[in-house]
Coordinates of C-alpha atoms in Angstrom, one line a residue:
M550 CA 25.2 24.7 16.0
E551 CA 27.8 22.0 15.3
S552 CA 28.4 20.9 11.7
A553 CA 29.3 17.5 10.4
N554 CA 31.2 16.8 7.2
V555 CA 31.1 13.5 5.5
V556 CA 34.2 12.3 3.5
V557 CA 33.6 9.7 0.8
N558 CA 37.0 8.1 0.0
D559 CA 37.9 5.8 -2.9
A560 CA 36.9 2.8 -0.9
S561 CA 33.4 4.1 -0.6
I562 CA 33.5 4.4 3.2
L563 CA 31.4 7.1 4.7
Q564 CA 32.9 8.7 7.8
V565 CA 31.6 11.5 9.9
A566 CA 34.4 13.8 10.7
T567 CA 34.2 16.6 13.2
S568 CA 36.8 19.1 14.2
H569 CA 37.5 21.1 17.4
E570 CA 37.3 24.2 15.3
D571 CA 33.8 23.4 13.9
T572 CA 32.3 22.0 17.1
G573 CA 34.0 24.1 19.7
L574 CA 34.8 21.1 21.8
E575 CA 36.8 21.7 25.0
T576 CA 40.1 20.0 25.6
H577 CA 40.4 17.5 28.4
E578 CA 42.2 19.9 30.5
S579 CA 39.6 22.7 30.3
A580 CA 36.8 20.2 30.6
G581 CA 38.1 19.1 34.0
V582 CA 39.0 15.5 33.1
T583 CA 41.1 14.0 35.9
E584 CA 44.3 12.2 35.2
P585 CA 44.4 8.4 35.8
D586 CA 45.7 6.9 39.1
F587 CA 49.3 5.7 39.1
E588 CA 48.0 2.2 39.8
D589 CA 46.5 2.2 36.3
C590 CA 49.6 3.6 34.6
N591 CA 49.9 0.5 32.4
Q592 CA 46.7 1.5 30.6
P593 CA 46.9 4.2 27.9
F594 CA 45.3 7.5 28.8
N595 CA 42.3 8.2 26.6
P596 CA 40.3 11.1 28.0
V597 CA 36.6 11.2 27.2
I598 CA 35.5 14.6 26.0
R599 CA 31.9 15.3 26.7
R600 CA 29.8 17.8 25.0
P601 CA 26.6 19.1 26.7
G602 CA 23.4 18.1 24.9
A603 CA 24.9 15.6 22.5
K604 CA 25.2 11.8 22.5
Q605 CA 28.7 10.4 22.9
V606 CA 29.7 7.7 20.3
Q607 CA 32.8 5.7 20.8
K608 CA 34.5 5.2 17.4
D609 CA 37.0 2.5 18.3
H610 CA 35.9 -0.9 19.6
S611 CA 37.7 -4.1 20.3
P612 CA 36.6 -7.3 18.5
S613 CA 35.3 -8.6 21.9
D614 CA 32.7 -5.7 21.9
I615 CA 31.1 -6.9 18.6
I616 CA 27.9 -9.0 19.1
G617 CA 27.8 -12.1 17.0
N618 CA 30.0 -13.1 14.1
V619 CA 32.1 -10.2 12.6
H620 CA 32.0 -12.0 9.2
D621 CA 28.2 -12.2 9.0
K622 CA 26.4 -10.4 6.2
L623 CA 24.9 -7.0 6.7
R624 CA 21.8 -6.9 8.9
T625 CA 19.5 -4.1 9.8
R626 CA 19.3 -2.8 13.4
Q627 CA 15.9 -4.4 13.7
Q628 CA 17.1 -7.8 12.6
V629 CA 20.0 -7.6 15.2
C630 CA 17.5 -6.4 17.8
D631 CA 15.2 -9.4 17.1
E632 CA 18.1 -11.9 17.3
V633 CA 20.0 -10.5 20.3
T634 CA 17.7 -8.7 22.6
N635 CA 14.2 -7.4 23.0
L636 CA 15.5 -3.9 23.6
C637 CA 16.1 -1.7 20.5
Y638 CA 17.1 1.9 20.9
V639 CA 15.8 4.2 18.1
S640 CA 15.0 7.8 17.9
L641 CA 11.3 8.5 18.6
I642 CA 11.3 12.0 17.0
E643 CA 11.2 12.6 13.3
P644 CA 13.6 15.5 12.5
K645 CA 12.1 18.4 10.5
S646 CA 15.3 19.3 8.7
V647 CA 18.7 17.9 7.9
T648 CA 20.3 20.1 10.5
H649 CA 18.2 18.5 13.2
A650 CA 19.0 15.0 11.9
L651 CA 22.7 15.6 11.9
A652 CA 22.5 16.4 15.6
D653 CA 21.1 13.0 16.4
N654 CA 23.4 9.9 16.0
D655 CA 20.5 7.6 15.4
W656 CA 19.5 9.5 12.4
I657 CA 23.1 9.9 11.2
L658 CA 23.3 6.2 11.2
A659 CA 20.1 5.9 9.2
M660 CA 21.4 8.4 6.7
Q661 CA 24.7 6.6 6.4
D662 CA 22.8 3.3 5.9
E663 CA 20.9 4.8 3.0
L664 CA 24.1 6.1 1.3
N665 CA 25.8 2.7 1.9
Q666 CA 22.9 1.2 -0.1
F667 CA 23.8 3.5 -2.9
E668 CA 27.4 2.3 -2.9
R669 CA 26.5 -1.4 -2.7
N670 CA 24.0 -1.0 -5.6
D671 CA 26.4 1.1 -7.7
V672 CA 23.7 3.8 -8.1
W673 CA 25.9 6.8 -9.1
Y674 CA 29.3 8.3 -9.6
L675 CA 30.7 11.8 -9.0
V676 CA 31.3 13.9 -12.1
P677 CA 32.0 17.6 -12.8
R678 CA 28.8 19.7 -13.1
P679 CA 27.7 19.6 -16.8
K680 CA 27.0 23.0 -18.4
D681 CA 24.1 22.1 -20.7
S682 CA 22.2 19.5 -18.6
N683 CA 19.5 19.7 -16.1
V684 CA 20.7 18.9 -12.5
I685 CA 17.9 17.6 -10.2
G686 CA 18.0 18.5 -6.6
T687 CA 17.9 16.0 -3.7
K688 CA 16.1 16.0 -0.4
W689 CA 16.2 13.9 2.8
I690 CA 13.0 12.4 4.1
F691 CA 12.9 11.1 7.6
R692 CA 10.3 8.6 8.8
N693 CA 9.9 6.3 11.8
K694 CA 8.8 2.8 10.7
T695 CA 6.2 1.1 12.8
D696 CA 4.8 -2.4 13.0
E697 CA 1.1 -3.4 12.9
K698 CA 0.7 -2.4 16.6
G699 CA 2.0 1.1 15.9
Q700 CA 5.3 0.6 17.8
I701 CA 8.4 2.3 16.3
M702 CA 10.7 -0.4 14.9
R703 CA 13.4 1.6 13.1
N704 CA 14.4 5.0 11.8
K705 CA 14.4 5.3 8.0
A706 CA 16.2 8.1 6.2
R707 CA 15.4 8.2 2.5
L708 CA 17.3 10.4 0.0
V709 CA 14.8 11.3 -2.8
A710 CA 15.2 13.2 -6.0
Q711 CA 13.1 16.3 -6.6
G712 CA 11.3 14.8 -9.6
Y713 CA 9.1 17.9 -10.2
T714 CA 12.2 19.6 -11.7
Q715 CA 12.6 16.9 -14.4
V716 CA 12.0 17.8 -18.0
E717 CA 10.0 15.5 -20.1
G718 CA 11.9 14.2 -23.1
L719 CA 15.2 15.1 -21.5
D720 CA 15.3 13.4 -18.1
F721 CA 12.5 10.9 -18.7
D722 CA 10.2 9.4 -21.3
E723 CA 7.8 6.7 -20.2
T724 CA 6.8 6.7 -16.5
F725 CA 3.9 4.2 -16.1
A726 CA 4.4 1.2 -13.9
P727 CA 1.6 -1.3 -12.9
V728 CA 0.8 -1.9 -9.2
A729 CA -1.5 -4.6 -7.7
R730 CA -5.1 -3.7 -7.1
L731 CA -6.4 -4.3 -3.6
E732 CA -9.0 -6.6 -5.0
S733 CA -6.2 -8.6 -6.6
V734 CA -4.7 -9.1 -3.2
R735 CA -8.1 -10.2 -1.7
L736 CA -8.5 -12.6 -4.6
L737 CA -5.1 -14.1 -3.7
L738 CA -6.2 -14.5 -0.1
S739 CA -9.3 -16.4 -1.4
I740 CA -7.2 -18.7 -3.5
A741 CA -4.9 -19.3 -0.6
C742 CA -7.8 -20.3 1.5
H743 CA -9.1 -22.6 -1.2
L744 CA -5.8 -24.3 -1.6
R745 CA -5.0 -24.1 2.1
F746 CA -1.5 -22.6 2.1
K747 CA 0.1 -19.9 4.1
L748 CA 1.0 -16.5 2.6
H749 CA 4.3 -14.8 3.2
Q750 CA 5.6 -11.4 2.5
M751 CA 9.0 -9.8 1.8
D752 CA 10.2 -6.2 1.3
V753 CA 13.0 -5.4 -1.1
K754 CA 15.4 -2.9 0.6
S755 CA 15.7 0.3 -1.4
A756 CA 13.9 -1.3 -4.3
F757 CA 14.1 1.7 -6.7
L758 CA 17.9 1.6 -6.5
N759 CA 17.8 -1.6 -8.5
G760 CA 16.2 -0.1 -11.5
V761 CA 18.6 0.6 -14.4
L762 CA 18.1 4.0 -16.1
Q763 CA 18.2 4.5 -19.8
E764 CA 18.3 8.3 -19.7
E765 CA 21.2 10.6 -18.7
V766 CA 20.3 12.0 -15.3
Y767 CA 22.3 14.2 -12.9
V768 CA 21.4 14.9 -9.3
E769 CA 22.9 17.2 -6.6
Q770 CA 25.0 15.9 -3.8
P771 CA 22.9 15.1 -0.6
A772 CA 22.7 17.8 2.0
G773 CA 25.2 17.3 4.8
F774 CA 27.2 14.7 2.9
Q775 CA 29.0 16.7 0.2
D776 CA 32.4 15.6 -1.0
P777 CA 34.9 18.0 0.7
I778 CA 37.3 17.7 -2.2
H779 CA 34.7 18.3 -5.0
P780 CA 31.8 20.1 -3.4
N781 CA 30.6 21.5 -6.7
H782 CA 30.5 18.1 -8.5
V783 CA 27.2 16.3 -9.1
Y784 CA 26.3 12.6 -9.3
R785 CA 25.5 10.9 -12.6
L786 CA 22.9 8.2 -12.0
K787 CA 23.3 4.7 -13.3
K788 CA 20.2 3.4 -11.5
A789 CA 16.9 5.0 -10.4
L790 CA 16.5 7.1 -7.3
Y791 CA 13.3 7.6 -5.3
G792 CA 11.5 10.6 -6.5
L793 CA 12.4 10.2 -10.2
K794 CA 9.3 9.9 -12.4
Q795 CA 10.7 6.9 -14.2
A796 CA 11.9 5.1 -11.0
P797 CA 8.8 2.8 -10.5
R798 CA 8.9 1.6 -14.2
A799 CA 12.7 1.0 -14.0
W800 CA 12.3 -1.1 -10.9
Y801 CA 9.3 -3.1 -12.3
D802 CA 11.3 -3.8 -15.5
R803 CA 14.2 -5.1 -13.5
L804 CA 12.0 -7.3 -11.2
S805 CA 9.8 -8.8 -14.0
T806 CA 12.8 -9.5 -16.2
H807 CA 14.5 -11.4 -13.3
L808 CA 11.4 -13.5 -12.4
L809 CA 10.7 -14.3 -16.1
Q810 CA 14.2 -15.6 -16.5
K811 CA 13.7 -17.9 -13.5
G812 CA 10.7 -19.6 -15.1
Y813 CA 7.8 -17.5 -13.8
T814 CA 5.0 -16.4 -16.0
R815 CA 3.3 -13.0 -15.8
G816 CA -0.4 -12.6 -15.5
S817 CA -2.3 -11.8 -18.7
I818 CA -4.7 -9.4 -16.9
D819 CA -2.8 -8.3 -13.8
K820 CA 0.8 -7.7 -14.8
T821 CA 1.9 -7.6 -11.2
L822 CA 1.0 -11.3 -10.7
F823 CA 3.7 -13.9 -11.3
V824 CA 2.9 -17.6 -11.3
K825 CA 4.9 -20.8 -11.5
Q826 CA 3.2 -24.1 -12.0
T827 CA 4.6 -27.5 -11.6
K828 CA 2.9 -30.8 -12.2
H829 CA 1.3 -30.9 -8.7
D830 CA 2.0 -27.5 -7.1
L831 CA 1.4 -23.8 -7.6
M832 CA 3.6 -20.8 -6.7
V833 CA 2.1 -17.3 -6.9
A834 CA 3.6 -13.8 -6.1
Q835 CA 1.8 -10.5 -6.1
V836 CA 3.9 -7.4 -6.4
Y837 CA 3.0 -3.9 -5.1
V838 CA 6.1 -1.8 -5.8
D839 CA 8.6 -3.2 -3.4
D840 CA 6.2 -5.2 -1.2
I841 CA 5.7 -8.8 -2.4
V842 CA 3.1 -11.3 -1.1
F843 CA 3.7 -14.9 -2.1
G844 CA 2.7 -18.4 -1.2
S845 CA 2.7 -21.9 -2.6
T846 CA 1.2 -25.3 -2.0
S847 CA 4.8 -26.5 -1.7
D848 CA 7.3 -25.4 1.0
I849 CA 10.1 -26.2 -1.5
L850 CA 8.8 -23.6 -4.0
V851 CA 8.5 -21.0 -1.2
K852 CA 12.1 -21.6 -0.2
E853 CA 13.1 -21.5 -3.9
F854 CA 11.4 -18.2 -4.5
H855 CA 13.1 -16.7 -1.4
E856 CA 16.4 -17.8 -2.7
V857 CA 15.6 -16.4 -6.2
M858 CA 14.9 -13.0 -4.8
Q859 CA 17.7 -13.0 -2.3
T860 CA 20.4 -13.8 -4.8
E861 CA 19.4 -10.7 -6.9
F862 CA 18.1 -8.2 -4.3
E863 CA 18.7 -7.3 -0.7
M864 CA 15.7 -8.0 1.6
S865 CA 14.8 -5.9 4.6
M866 CA 12.0 -8.1 5.8
F867 CA 10.7 -11.7 5.3
G868 CA 8.1 -13.7 7.1
E869 CA 4.4 -14.7 7.2
L870 CA 1.9 -12.2 5.9
N871 CA 0.5 -10.0 8.7
Y872 CA 0.6 -6.4 7.6
F873 CA 0.4 -5.3 4.0
L874 CA -0.5 -1.9 2.6
G875 CA -2.2 -0.9 5.8
L876 CA -4.2 -4.2 5.9
Q877 CA -3.8 -6.4 9.0
V878 CA -3.9 -10.0 8.0
Q879 CA -4.4 -12.8 10.5
Q880 CA -3.9 -16.3 9.3
F881 CA -5.5 -19.2 11.2
N882 CA -5.8 -22.9 10.7
G883 CA -9.3 -22.5 9.3
G884 CA -9.1 -19.2 7.5
M885 CA -7.9 -15.6 7.3
F886 CA -9.1 -12.3 8.6
I887 CA -8.3 -8.9 7.1
S888 CA -9.0 -5.7 8.9
Q889 CA -7.7 -2.1 9.4
T890 CA -8.1 -1.8 13.1
K891 CA -5.0 0.3 13.7
Y892 CA -5.9 2.6 10.8
A893 CA -9.5 2.9 11.9
K894 CA -8.5 3.9 15.5
N895 CA -6.0 6.5 14.2
L896 CA -8.7 7.8 11.8
V897 CA -11.3 8.4 14.5
S898 CA -8.6 10.0 16.8
K899 CA -7.3 12.2 13.9
F900 CA -10.7 13.9 13.6
G901 CA -11.4 14.1 17.3
L902 CA -14.3 11.7 17.5
E903 CA -12.8 9.1 19.8
S904 CA -15.0 10.2 22.7
A905 CA -18.2 10.5 20.6
K906 CA -21.0 8.1 21.2
P907 CA -20.8 5.1 18.7
I908 CA -23.8 4.4 16.5
R909 CA -25.1 1.2 14.9
N910 CA -25.6 2.4 11.3
P911 CA -23.4 4.7 9.1
M912 CA -26.3 6.4 7.5
S913 CA -29.9 7.0 8.6
T914 CA -32.8 6.0 6.3
S915 CA -34.2 9.5 6.7
T916 CA -31.0 11.0 5.3
K917 CA -31.5 12.7 1.9
L918 CA -28.3 14.3 0.9
S919 CA -28.3 16.9 -1.9
K920 CA -26.1 19.8 -3.0
D921 CA -27.8 21.9 -0.3
S922 CA -27.1 25.2 -2.2
H923 CA -28.4 27.3 0.7
G924 CA -26.5 25.5 3.4
K925 CA -23.5 26.8 5.2
S926 CA -20.2 25.9 3.6
V927 CA -17.5 24.1 5.6
D928 CA -13.7 23.7 5.3
Q929 CA -13.1 21.9 2.0
K930 CA -9.6 20.7 3.1
L931 CA -11.0 19.1 6.2
Y932 CA -13.9 17.5 4.4
R933 CA -11.8 16.1 1.6
S934 CA -9.3 14.8 4.2
M935 CA -12.1 12.9 6.0
I936 CA -13.4 11.5 2.7
G937 CA -10.0 10.4 1.5
S938 CA -9.3 8.7 4.8
L939 CA -12.6 6.9 4.8
L940 CA -12.3 5.8 1.1
Y941 CA -9.1 3.9 2.0
L942 CA -10.9 2.2 5.0
T943 CA -13.4 0.7 2.5
A944 CA -10.5 -1.7 1.4
S945 CA -11.6 -4.0 4.3
R946 CA -15.0 -2.4 5.2
P947 CA -17.6 -2.8 2.5
D948 CA -20.3 -1.9 5.0
I949 CA -19.4 1.8 4.7
S950 CA -18.9 1.8 0.9
F951 CA -22.2 3.3 0.0
S952 CA -22.3 6.0 2.7
V953 CA -18.7 7.1 2.0
G954 CA -19.3 7.1 -1.8
L955 CA -22.5 9.2 -1.3
C956 CA -20.7 11.8 0.8
A957 CA -17.8 11.9 -1.7
R958 CA -20.0 13.4 -4.3
F959 CA -20.1 16.7 -2.6
Q960 CA -16.3 17.4 -2.2
S961 CA -16.4 20.4 -4.5
D962 CA -18.6 22.5 -2.2
P963 CA -19.3 20.7 1.1
K964 CA -22.0 22.0 3.4
E965 CA -22.8 21.4 7.1
S966 CA -25.3 18.7 6.2
H967 CA -22.6 16.8 4.4
L968 CA -20.1 17.2 7.2
L969 CA -22.7 15.9 9.7
A970 CA -23.2 12.8 7.5
V971 CA -19.4 12.1 7.4
K972 CA -19.2 12.5 11.2
R973 CA -21.9 10.0 11.6
I974 CA -19.9 7.5 9.5
L975 CA -16.9 8.1 11.8
R976 CA -19.1 7.5 14.9
Y977 CA -20.1 4.2 13.3
V978 CA -16.4 3.4 12.6
S979 CA -15.4 4.2 16.2
G980 CA -17.7 1.5 17.5
T981 CA -16.6 -1.1 14.9
T982 CA -12.8 -0.5 14.6
N983 CA -12.1 -4.2 15.0
F984 CA -14.4 -5.3 12.2
G985 CA -13.1 -6.9 9.0
V986 CA -13.7 -9.5 6.4
Y987 CA -13.3 -13.2 7.2
Y988 CA -12.1 -15.7 4.6
S989 CA -12.8 -19.3 5.3
F990 CA -11.0 -22.5 4.1
D991 CA -14.4 -24.1 3.7
S992 CA -14.9 -22.7 0.2
N993 CA -14.7 -23.5 -3.5
V994 CA -13.7 -21.4 -6.5
E995 CA -17.1 -20.9 -8.1
L996 CA -17.7 -17.3 -9.1
A997 CA -21.0 -15.5 -8.2
G998 CA -22.1 -11.9 -8.2
Y999 CA -25.0 -9.8 -6.8
S1000 CA -26.1 -6.6 -8.5
D1001 CA -28.7 -4.1 -7.4
A1002 CA -29.7 -0.5 -8.3
D1003 CA -31.5 2.3 -6.5
W1004 CA -33.6 3.9 -9.2
A1005 CA -33.3 7.7 -9.4
G1006 CA -31.8 7.8 -5.9
N1007 CA -29.8 11.0 -6.5
I1008 CA -32.0 14.0 -5.7
D1009 CA -30.0 16.5 -7.8
D1010 CA -29.8 14.8 -11.2
R1011 CA -32.0 11.7 -10.6
K1012 CA -29.3 9.3 -11.6
S1013 CA -29.4 5.8 -10.1
T1014 CA -26.8 4.1 -7.9
T1015 CA -25.3 0.8 -8.8
G1016 CA -24.1 -1.7 -6.2
G1017 CA -22.5 -5.0 -6.5
C1018 CA -20.5 -7.7 -4.5
F1019 CA -18.6 -10.7 -5.9
Y1020 CA -17.7 -14.0 -4.3
I1021 CA -15.2 -16.8 -5.0
G1022 CA -17.0 -19.6 -3.2
N1023 CA -18.1 -18.3 0.2
N1024 CA -15.5 -15.5 0.3
L1025 CA -16.2 -11.9 -0.5
V1026 CA -13.5 -10.6 -2.9
S1027 CA -14.8 -7.4 -4.5
W1028 CA -17.5 -4.8 -4.1
F1029 CA -18.5 -1.4 -5.4
S1030 CA -21.0 1.3 -5.0
K1031 CA -21.2 3.9 -7.9
K1032 CA -23.5 6.4 -9.4
Q1033 CA -24.6 5.5 -12.9
N1034 CA -23.4 7.8 -15.8
C1035 CA -26.9 8.1 -17.4
V1036 CA -30.4 8.8 -16.2
S1037 CA -32.5 5.6 -16.3
L1038 CA -36.1 5.9 -17.4
S1039 CA -37.3 2.9 -15.4
T1040 CA -36.3 0.6 -12.6
A1041 CA -35.8 -2.2 -15.1
E1042 CA -33.3 -0.1 -17.0
A1043 CA -31.4 0.8 -13.8
E1044 CA -31.2 -2.8 -12.8
Y1045 CA -30.2 -3.9 -16.3
I1046 CA -27.3 -1.4 -16.3
A1047 CA -26.3 -2.6 -12.9
A1048 CA -26.3 -6.2 -14.1
G1049 CA -24.1 -5.2 -17.0
S1050 CA -21.5 -3.7 -14.6
C1051 CA -21.7 -6.9 -12.5
C1052 CA -20.9 -8.9 -15.6
I1053 CA -17.8 -6.8 -16.4
Q1054 CA -16.4 -7.5 -12.9
L1055 CA -17.2 -11.2 -13.1
L1056 CA -15.4 -11.5 -16.5
W1057 CA -12.3 -9.8 -15.0
M1058 CA -12.3 -12.2 -12.0
K1059 CA -12.7 -15.2 -14.4
Q1060 CA -9.7 -14.1 -16.4
M1061 CA -7.7 -13.6 -13.2
L1062 CA -8.5 -17.2 -12.1
N1063 CA -7.3 -18.4 -15.5
D1064 CA -3.9 -17.0 -14.7
Y1065 CA -3.9 -19.1 -11.5
G1066 CA -4.7 -22.1 -13.6
I1067 CA -8.3 -22.3 -12.3
R1068 CA -10.9 -22.7 -15.0
Q1069 CA -14.4 -21.5 -14.6
G1070 CA -17.7 -22.9 -15.9
K1071 CA -20.9 -20.9 -16.1
M1072 CA -20.9 -17.8 -13.8
V1073 CA -23.9 -16.8 -11.9
S1074 CA -25.2 -13.2 -11.4
Y1075 CA -28.1 -12.6 -9.1
C1076 CA -30.6 -9.8 -9.7
D1077 CA -33.9 -9.0 -7.9
N1078 CA -35.7 -7.6 -11.0
M1079 CA -37.4 -9.9 -13.4
S1080 CA -37.8 -7.2 -16.1
A1081 CA -34.0 -6.8 -16.3
I1082 CA -33.6 -10.6 -16.5
N1083 CA -36.1 -10.8 -19.3
I1084 CA -34.4 -8.0 -21.3
S1085 CA -31.1 -9.9 -21.1
K1086 CA -32.9 -13.0 -22.6
N1087 CA -34.9 -11.1 -25.3
P1088 CA -32.8 -10.2 -28.4
V1089 CA -35.6 -8.1 -29.8
Q1090 CA -35.3 -4.3 -29.7
H1091 CA -38.7 -2.9 -28.9
S1092 CA -40.0 0.4 -27.8
R1093 CA -39.3 -0.1 -24.1
T1094 CA -35.6 -1.0 -24.6
K1095 CA -34.4 0.8 -27.8
H1096 CA -33.3 3.8 -25.8
I1097 CA -30.8 1.8 -23.7
D1098 CA -27.2 2.4 -24.9
I1099 CA -26.0 -0.5 -27.0
R1100 CA -22.9 -0.9 -24.8
H1101 CA -25.1 -2.3 -22.0
H1102 CA -26.5 -5.1 -24.2
F1103 CA -23.3 -7.2 -24.2
I1104 CA -24.9 -9.1 -21.4
R1105 CA -27.2 -10.7 -23.9
E1106 CA -24.3 -12.2 -25.7
L1107 CA -22.9 -13.7 -22.5
V1108 CA -26.3 -15.3 -21.7
E1109 CA -26.7 -16.6 -25.3
E1110 CA -23.2 -18.1 -25.2
N1111 CA -23.9 -19.8 -21.9
V1112 CA -21.0 -17.9 -20.2
L1113 CA -23.3 -16.3 -17.7
S1114 CA -26.6 -17.1 -16.0
L1115 CA -28.6 -14.1 -14.8
E1116 CA -30.9 -15.5 -12.1
F1117 CA -33.6 -14.0 -9.9
I1118 CA -33.2 -13.6 -6.2
T1119 CA -35.7 -12.1 -3.7
T1120 CA -35.0 -8.6 -2.3
E1121 CA -34.6 -10.1 1.2
K1122 CA -31.7 -12.2 0.0
Q1123 CA -30.1 -9.5 -2.2
L1124 CA -26.7 -8.9 -0.6
A1125 CA -25.9 -5.9 -2.9
D1126 CA -28.8 -3.9 -1.3
I1127 CA -26.3 -2.6 1.3
F1128 CA -24.4 -0.8 -1.5
T1129 CA -27.3 1.2 -3.0
K1130 CA -29.3 2.8 -0.2
P1131 CA -29.4 3.6 3.5
L1132 CA -31.0 0.7 5.5
D1133 CA -32.6 0.4 8.9
N1134 CA -30.4 -1.1 11.7
L1135 CA -31.8 -4.6 11.6
R1136 CA -31.6 -5.0 7.8
F1137 CA -28.1 -3.4 7.8
E1138 CA -26.7 -5.7 10.4
T1139 CA -28.2 -8.7 8.8
L1140 CA -26.6 -8.0 5.4
R1141 CA -23.3 -7.0 7.1
Q1142 CA -23.1 -10.4 8.7
S1143 CA -24.1 -12.2 5.4
L1144 CA -21.2 -10.4 3.7
G1145 CA -18.8 -12.0 6.1
I1146 CA -18.0 -8.7 8.0
C1147 CA -17.4 -9.5 11.6
A1148 CA -15.1 -8.9 14.6
L1149 CA -12.8 -11.6 16.0
D1150 CA -13.0 -12.3 19.7

């Protein structure tokens, strides 16, 4: 096996050096290279030495061989590919080890690109190994980056620190860093539809390398790229490295400080939201680690934000929002559509149900799941993997929220009956992979919520299930299906507790809209139980309500202060019904359509 040594000189230039002694290369005489003809004697003789099974890379190129302007700034291979040609050659195989990666020139280039980022960002410097300090190991991670269609776009080699070896109080202190909630992203989509502006996205290249460390941290030299002069030295980190426990916080502090200095304000509720308001326009940016979604009612503000970010950080991607955190976003002239079509197809294929017959409903009305103590146990790892994958799919598929949540209650000891229920959900998903939630421009910003409860629906402990869905205008932004923490003694109590949970979510959405500069009047929550509505309006504690926990009675204050109106709605129009119990096919499909879940032609 050939080895490759990397020399890092004082000019921070990485060069892969190979020797005949290490590689066992044949000389041109023994390799059978023919001498040039005498007619070509004016040309210097430069024999090509070929090695079986390895790619040949020419090191020296004339300026005429360079595509484009030699003085242009650094561009990724994908950017060059998009600008020059539709053909882009990348490795299709992810190496399992550094040894395999060093045998492939495409991955060597990816690794060198990663280390060049370290040099440009001044991440570390080489020092003698300290005697009394903890030295953290490093590891290479190799991934093929794909687009929303699943096509491989580029090879990404990431050098990460083995953060599990860090010592608290020595290598790190505070590690928490906020990230955007998916419902915050959906709320941003709804605001964009109301204000009728396009959303864009950008990705900060090697974002964590921009975070400044406050602690003294040492890491080992990367495998395959040790300094030949000082092989036993280690790197002292100036900035964060992927894998460090404090890396997300250091990056967030750097980003938020930069944006606040440029005139942006941070959200009072969601700390990953940054807003800039002018007299007539609004600029918003939502941050999820190194992925940023932003948009504005003014093209000038969009261009300004791009320049603000580009002057401080290096971007690896910029364009209209179309793929974010696994969500496929399609923007039209009249609205937006979010789905997880690619993820859903991969999910069905992963568990071998792509050839199974699709079904119209994720859960039958005759299904009564319980602990099933006498049932046959199944593989816990498989069951939990299926549940975890389906839970992420609920980010754009509220129609499976109840059924997935119900099956998730039995992960500690899954039985065959539970596995059959999960497979039924996957059969439903296989027939609706292209379904998603549509957001229309024809909408306002009035908040409304629907709450419902299935009294004593759990067979094992007789606890009720709370369901709710929440709208901004005509657009569905948030939903949940959750088992209540206490046993309700009546349907009215279960519905009252569900209405209280609905109020909490509405208040959060109201405060989020305040950060966007949108003020709300009285909010409306719809409930199909008159007894629960009457309890919210009656301040008197009597024998039928005195047992209800006082924490659920805050809804009365909201009603008295005219912040919230709890109104009655018939069961037929109760949209939250789909989040509390299994429904027949006709009822299920009617509510699914009412929620705005559909498939684009």
